[in-house]
Every structure is written in structure tokens, then in C-alpha cells.
PDB file of C-alpha atoms in Angstrom:
ATOM      1  CA  UNK A   1     190.709 238.034 -14.417  1.00 72.00           C
ATOM      2  CA  UNK A   2     186.903 238.721 -14.606  1.00 78.00           C
ATOM      3  CA  UNK A   3     185.084 241.758 -14.991  1.00 78.00           C
ATOM      4  CA  UNK A   4     183.401 241.292 -11.640  1.00 83.00           C
ATOM      5  CA  UNK A   5     186.930 240.983 -10.048  1.00 83.00           C
ATOM      6  CA  UNK A   6     187.681 244.582 -11.620  1.00 81.00           C
ATOM      7  CA  UNK A   7     184.816 246.146 -10.304  1.00 85.00           C
ATOM      8  CA  UNK A   8     185.423 245.533  -6.704  1.00 85.00           C
ATOM      9  CA  UNK A   9     188.599 247.172  -6.933  1.00 90.00           C
ATOM     10  CA  UNK A  10     188.835 250.629  -6.087  1.00 93.00           C
ATOM     11  CA  UNK A  11     190.768 252.744  -8.539  1.00 94.00           C
ATOM     12  CA  UNK A  12     193.542 255.272  -6.930  1.00 95.00           C
ATOM     13  CA  UNK A  13     195.371 257.746  -9.248  1.00 95.00           C
ATOM     14  CA  UNK A  14     199.145 257.770  -8.050  1.00 95.00           C
ATOM     15  CA  UNK A  15     199.729 261.463  -9.240  1.00 93.00           C
ATOM     16  CA  UNK A  16     197.566 263.132  -6.884  1.00 92.00           C
ATOM     17  CA  UNK A  17     196.481 260.171  -4.759  1.00 91.00           C
ATOM     18  CA  UNK A  18     192.742 260.847  -5.513  1.00 92.00           C
ATOM     19  CA  UNK A  19     190.231 257.824  -5.461  1.00 93.00           C
ATOM     20  CA  UNK A  20     188.695 257.892  -8.544  1.00 92.00           C
ATOM     21  CA  UNK A  21     186.154 255.432  -8.050  1.00 91.00           C
ATOM     22  CA  UNK A  22     185.120 251.804  -9.052  1.00 92.00           C
ATOM     23  CA  UNK A  23     185.555 250.258 -12.400  1.00 90.00           C
ATOM     24  CA  UNK A  24     182.182 250.258 -13.982  1.00 88.00           C
ATOM     25  CA  UNK A  25     183.165 248.812 -17.735  1.00 89.00           C
ATOM     26  CA  UNK A  26     186.167 247.955 -20.122  1.00 91.00           C
ATOM     27  CA  UNK A  27     187.093 248.674 -23.581  1.00 93.00           C
ATOM     28  CA  UNK A  28     188.292 245.723 -25.352  1.00 93.00           C
ATOM     29  CA  UNK A  29     189.976 245.400 -28.593  1.00 93.00           C
ATOM     30  CA  UNK A  30     187.705 242.724 -30.528  1.00 92.00           C
ATOM     31  CA  UNK A  31     190.614 241.722 -33.041  1.00 93.00           C
ATOM     32  CA  UNK A  32     193.133 240.657 -30.241  1.00 92.00           C
ATOM     33  CA  UNK A  33     190.816 240.441 -27.205  1.00 88.00           C
ATOM     34  CA  UNK A  34     193.127 242.655 -25.235  1.00 91.00           C
ATOM     35  CA  UNK A  35     191.911 245.409 -22.817  1.00 91.00           C
ATOM     36  CA  UNK A  36     192.446 248.775 -24.057  1.00 95.00           C
ATOM     37  CA  UNK A  37     191.062 251.123 -21.343  1.00 94.00           C
ATOM     38  CA  UNK A  38     189.099 250.848 -18.077  1.00 93.00           C
ATOM     39  CA  UNK A  39     185.950 252.940 -17.601  1.00 93.00           C
ATOM     40  CA  UNK A  40     185.176 254.502 -14.125  1.00 91.00           C
ATOM     41  CA  UNK A  41     181.790 256.426 -13.492  1.00 89.00           C
ATOM     42  CA  UNK A  42     182.333 259.775 -11.959  1.00 83.00           C
ATOM     43  CA  UNK A  43     180.194 259.770  -8.823  1.00 70.00           C
ATOM     44  CA  UNK A  44     176.916 261.943  -8.694  1.00 54.00           C
ATOM     45  CA  UNK A  45     176.208 264.714  -6.452  1.00 47.00           C
ATOM     46  CA  UNK A  46     173.667 262.534  -4.055  1.00 47.00           C
ATOM     47  CA  UNK A  47     174.683 259.179  -3.003  1.00 50.00           C
ATOM     48  CA  UNK A  48     176.242 258.524  -6.597  1.00 52.00           C
ATOM     49  CA  UNK A  49     172.882 259.286  -8.080  1.00 59.00           C
ATOM     50  CA  UNK A  50     171.717 261.947 -10.258  1.00 58.00           C
ATOM     51  CA  UNK A  51     175.392 262.414 -11.933  1.00 57.00           C
ATOM     52  CA  UNK A  52     175.660 263.825 -15.585  1.00 62.00           C
ATOM     53  CA  UNK A  53     177.077 260.741 -16.986  1.00 67.00           C
ATOM     54  CA  UNK A  54     180.472 261.655 -16.980  1.00 85.00           C
ATOM     55  CA  UNK A  55     183.212 259.105 -16.591  1.00 89.00           C
ATOM     56  CA  UNK A  56     186.981 258.627 -16.479  1.00 90.00           C
ATOM     57  CA  UNK A  57     188.220 256.625 -19.411  1.00 93.00           C
ATOM     58  CA  UNK A  58     191.803 255.228 -18.379  1.00 94.00           C
ATOM     59  CA  UNK A  59     193.990 253.749 -21.087  1.00 95.00           C
ATOM     60  CA  UNK A  60     195.378 250.550 -19.983  1.00 93.00           C
ATOM     61  CA  UNK A  61     199.168 251.639 -20.406  1.00 95.00           C
ATOM     62  CA  UNK A  62     198.424 253.915 -17.486  1.00 95.00           C
ATOM     63  CA  UNK A  63     197.630 251.273 -15.163  1.00 95.00           C
ATOM     64  CA  UNK A  64     200.715 250.899 -12.895  1.00 96.00           C
ATOM     65  CA  UNK A  65     199.601 248.106 -10.427  1.00 95.00           C
ATOM     66  CA  UNK A  66     196.783 245.541  -9.962  1.00 93.00           C
ATOM     67  CA  UNK A  67     196.508 244.571  -6.336  1.00 93.00           C
ATOM     68  CA  UNK A  68     194.229 242.613  -4.460  1.00 91.00           C
ATOM     69  CA  UNK A  69     192.005 245.498  -3.121  1.00 91.00           C
ATOM     70  CA  UNK A  70     193.124 248.548  -5.494  1.00 94.00           C
ATOM     71  CA  UNK A  71     194.319 249.569  -9.010  1.00 95.00           C
ATOM     72  CA  UNK A  72     196.803 252.174  -9.138  1.00 96.00           C
ATOM     73  CA  UNK A  73     196.884 254.233 -12.200  1.00 96.00           C
ATOM     74  CA  UNK A  74     199.064 257.247 -13.395  1.00 95.00           C
ATOM     75  CA  UNK A  75     196.858 259.870 -14.991  1.00 88.00           C
ATOM     76  CA  UNK A  76     198.316 263.457 -15.299  1.00 83.00           C
ATOM     77  CA  UNK A  77     195.477 266.239 -15.232  1.00 69.00           C
ATOM     78  CA  UNK A  78     195.899 267.371 -18.798  1.00 60.00           C
ATOM     79  CA  UNK A  79     195.102 263.482 -19.924  1.00 52.00           C
TER      80      UNK A  79
END
């Protein structure tokens, strides 16, 4: 799967059914080439602009399902 295909999928937390946004980037282990985490920028206050640069970093082990349109993750509030 290509990064561009990840970026087209909306990420939803199954714990609270909250829409987190869209994948902005990936963290990849350089030694073995595996994805370690996905990064989702938090939306800004005005049309997604002027944000504070905050982001969700979701470990790959928290991904429960990758579907054709969405990625379901299980992230508890304390993570």
C-alpha cells in the first residue's frame, strides 16, 4: 500500500467513535522497513489552518482494520 492510499482514508477511533482525521505521515523503521506508527495532524481552528502543530501519533499495533475508505484504530484517552 502506498502513502497516498493511506492519506485518502479517514481514521476513526473505535473506543469513542471519534473521527481523528486523515493520515498525514508514517513513521517507518529504517532497519526492517515496517510501519511503526501513523501520524494524523489535529485540525486547526479555522478551516484546518492556523493549527498549533499538534498531531496524533498512533502506533501501528493500535490499528484494528484498514478498509477501503477508513482506518479503525483503538486508542484509549490515556494513550
